[in-house]
Amino acid sequence: MERIVIGLTGASGSIYGKRLIEVLLKQQIETHVILTDTAQKVFTYEIQQSVKSWLKELQEKYAHFQLERNDNLFARVASGSYHYDGMVILPCSMGTLAEVSHGLAKNLLCRAADVCLKEKRPLVIVPRETPLNAIHLENMLKLANQGVTILPAMPGFYHHPTSLEAVIDFVVGKILDQLSLKHDLYKKWGDE
Ligand SMILES: Cc1cc2nc3c(=O)[nH]c(=O)nc-3n(C[C@H](O)[C@H](O)[C@H](O)COP(=O)(O)O)c2cc1C
């Protein structure tokens, strides 16, 4: 994997997106990041770190970090002719889930997801909401039937996490597994 798109929405769990992006950048993967307006507000509220300063830090540290504007439908990742290996939306709000499942592509995040569907590229959606209503479930089923991986932010506890970081890494590790990327973020069942 050389190039990936990561979309962050305004669902709770910005910390998962932060961690995934940092892991991908450390693995030298060109990472295009799109945040919705609400994602930026929820990030700052939940992590208690300014999203702008975090993004600036990444831009200064990694040449292969590409920040995309959600209203820029002229961006390269809006086109199927620009190759990227796949996309992850995390955390994915029920609003964005509904838009993607209905083929709405009015912003860059949803357009990039729509490109993955039409080009048959891996798309991993990490929904975060509880409880789920029938509309949420129907939208997830619709996408799963299109080959999308629905990977809810549902950490397991069989690896005996002793910190919040370990709980987060379990979910992020599961995403990396789906992208066939090697990692040691959680101890797999059967590992010593
Ligand atoms: C602090 C906070 C937490 C939220 N958590 C969730 C959530 O877990 N799941 C969800 O679907 N929406 C959640 N929302 C609501 C979404 O942010 C809202 O539906 C928004 O319109 C989503 O827009 P976006 O998909 O463009 O980011 C939350 C909102 C706030 C302010």
mmCIF file of N, CA, C and O and ligand atoms in Angstrom, residues 9-12 36 38-39 42 45 93-96 128-129, ligand 1:
data_model
loop_
_atom_site.group_PDB
_atom_site.id
_atom_site.type_symbol
_atom_site.label_atom_id
_atom_site.label_comp_id
_atom_site.label_asym_id
_atom_site.label_seq_id
_atom_site.Cartn_x
_atom_site.Cartn_y
_atom_site.Cartn_z
ATOM 1 N N THR A 9 -14.994 12.225 10.519
ATOM 2 C CA THR A 9 -16.274 12.936 10.618
ATOM 3 C C THR A 9 -16.522 13.343 12.071
ATOM 4 O O THR A 9 -15.703 13.070 12.949
ATOM 5 N N GLY A 10 -17.693 13.929 12.282
ATOM 6 C CA GLY A 10 -18.009 14.448 13.609
ATOM 7 C C GLY A 10 -18.611 13.441 14.571
ATOM 8 O O GLY A 10 -19.268 13.844 15.532
ATOM 9 N N ALA A 11 -18.396 12.150 14.356
ATOM 10 C CA ALA A 11 -18.796 11.166 15.368
ATOM 11 C C ALA A 11 -17.782 11.206 16.506
ATOM 12 O O ALA A 11 -16.652 11.674 16.329
ATOM 13 N N SER A 12 -18.180 10.692 17.638
ATOM 14 C CA SER A 12 -17.247 10.589 18.757
ATOM 15 C C SER A 12 -16.146 9.593 18.399
ATOM 16 O O SER A 12 -16.378 8.638 17.648
ATOM 17 N N THR A 36 -14.375 16.643 8.113
ATOM 18 C CA THR A 36 -15.584 17.456 7.969
ATOM 19 C C THR A 36 -15.481 18.620 8.963
ATOM 20 O O THR A 36 -14.651 18.591 9.884
ATOM 21 N N THR A 38 -17.554 19.328 11.306
ATOM 22 C CA THR A 38 -17.862 18.847 12.662
ATOM 23 C C THR A 38 -16.722 18.015 13.223
ATOM 24 O O THR A 38 -16.464 18.040 14.433
ATOM 25 N N ALA A 39 -16.036 17.289 12.351
ATOM 26 C CA ALA A 39 -14.885 16.490 12.819
ATOM 27 C C ALA A 39 -13.864 17.401 13.487
ATOM 28 O O ALA A 39 -13.278 17.049 14.523
ATOM 29 N N VAL A 42 -15.244 18.375 16.953
ATOM 30 C CA VAL A 42 -15.284 17.255 17.910
ATOM 31 C C VAL A 42 -13.860 16.846 18.309
ATOM 32 O O VAL A 42 -13.597 16.530 19.467
ATOM 33 N N TYR A 45 -12.631 19.242 20.874
ATOM 34 C CA TYR A 45 -13.399 19.073 22.117
ATOM 35 C C TYR A 45 -12.993 17.782 22.857
ATOM 36 O O TYR A 45 -12.758 17.799 24.061
ATOM 37 N N SER A 93 -19.744 9.154 11.222
ATOM 38 C CA SER A 93 -21.042 9.534 11.809
ATOM 39 C C SER A 93 -22.163 8.858 11.021
ATOM 40 O O SER A 93 -21.980 8.432 9.869
ATOM 41 N N MET A 94 -23.313 8.790 11.634
ATOM 42 C CA MET A 94 -24.466 8.201 10.964
ATOM 43 C C MET A 94 -24.900 9.074 9.787
ATOM 44 O O MET A 94 -25.449 8.583 8.808
ATOM 45 N N GLY A 95 -24.616 10.383 9.892
ATOM 46 C CA GLY A 95 -24.940 11.283 8.791
ATOM 47 C C GLY A 95 -24.108 10.980 7.557
ATOM 48 O O GLY A 95 -24.640 10.823 6.451
ATOM 49 N N THR A 96 -22.792 10.870 7.750
ATOM 50 C CA THR A 96 -21.921 10.559 6.601
ATOM 51 C C THR A 96 -22.199 9.153 6.081
ATOM 52 O O THR A 96 -22.202 8.914 4.871
ATOM 53 N N ARG A 128 -19.641 4.926 14.470
ATOM 54 C CA ARG A 128 -19.678 5.111 15.934
ATOM 55 C C ARG A 128 -21.016 5.737 16.306
ATOM 56 O O ARG A 128 -21.266 6.897 16.035
ATOM 57 N N GLU A 129 -21.836 4.938 16.890
ATOM 58 C CA GLU A 129 -23.098 5.409 17.450
ATOM 59 C C GLU A 129 -23.662 4.275 18.286
ATOM 60 O O GLU A 129 -23.393 3.096 18.006
HETATM 61 C C1 LIG B 1 -19.374 15.830 20.879
HETATM 62 C C2 LIG B 1 -20.191 15.211 19.765
HETATM 63 C C3 LIG B 1 -20.217 13.840 19.623
HETATM 64 C C4 LIG B 1 -20.954 13.240 18.595
HETATM 65 N N1 LIG B 1 -20.935 11.886 18.474
HETATM 66 C C5 LIG B 1 -21.594 11.298 17.443
HETATM 67 C C6 LIG B 1 -21.487 9.888 17.249
HETATM 68 O O1 LIG B 1 -20.821 9.175 17.988
HETATM 69 N N2 LIG B 1 -22.110 9.374 16.173
HETATM 70 C C7 LIG B 1 -22.822 10.123 15.283
HETATM 71 O O2 LIG B 1 -23.359 9.585 14.324
HETATM 72 N N3 LIG B 1 -22.948 11.471 15.472
HETATM 73 C C8 LIG B 1 -22.344 12.066 16.515
HETATM 74 N N4 LIG B 1 -22.427 13.434 16.686
HETATM 75 C C9 LIG B 1 -23.270 14.195 15.769
HETATM 76 C C10 LIG B 1 -22.554 14.520 14.454
HETATM 77 O O3 LIG B 1 -21.426 15.315 14.712
HETATM 78 C C11 LIG B 1 -23.538 15.240 13.516
HETATM 79 O O4 LIG B 1 -24.549 14.348 13.090
HETATM 80 C C12 LIG B 1 -22.854 15.862 12.325
HETATM 81 O O5 LIG B 1 -23.843 16.464 11.493
HETATM 82 C C13 LIG B 1 -22.078 14.871 11.520
HETATM 83 O O6 LIG B 1 -21.568 15.546 10.401
HETATM 84 P P1 LIG B 1 -20.369 14.962 9.549
HETATM 85 O O7 LIG B 1 -20.710 13.552 9.218
HETATM 86 O O8 LIG B 1 -20.366 15.850 8.333
HETATM 87 O O9 LIG B 1 -19.151 15.115 10.345
HETATM 88 C C14 LIG B 1 -21.711 14.045 17.708
HETATM 89 C C15 LIG B 1 -21.681 15.435 17.870
HETATM 90 C C16 LIG B 1 -20.945 16.006 18.892
HETATM 91 C C17 LIG B 1 -20.942 17.502 19.035
#
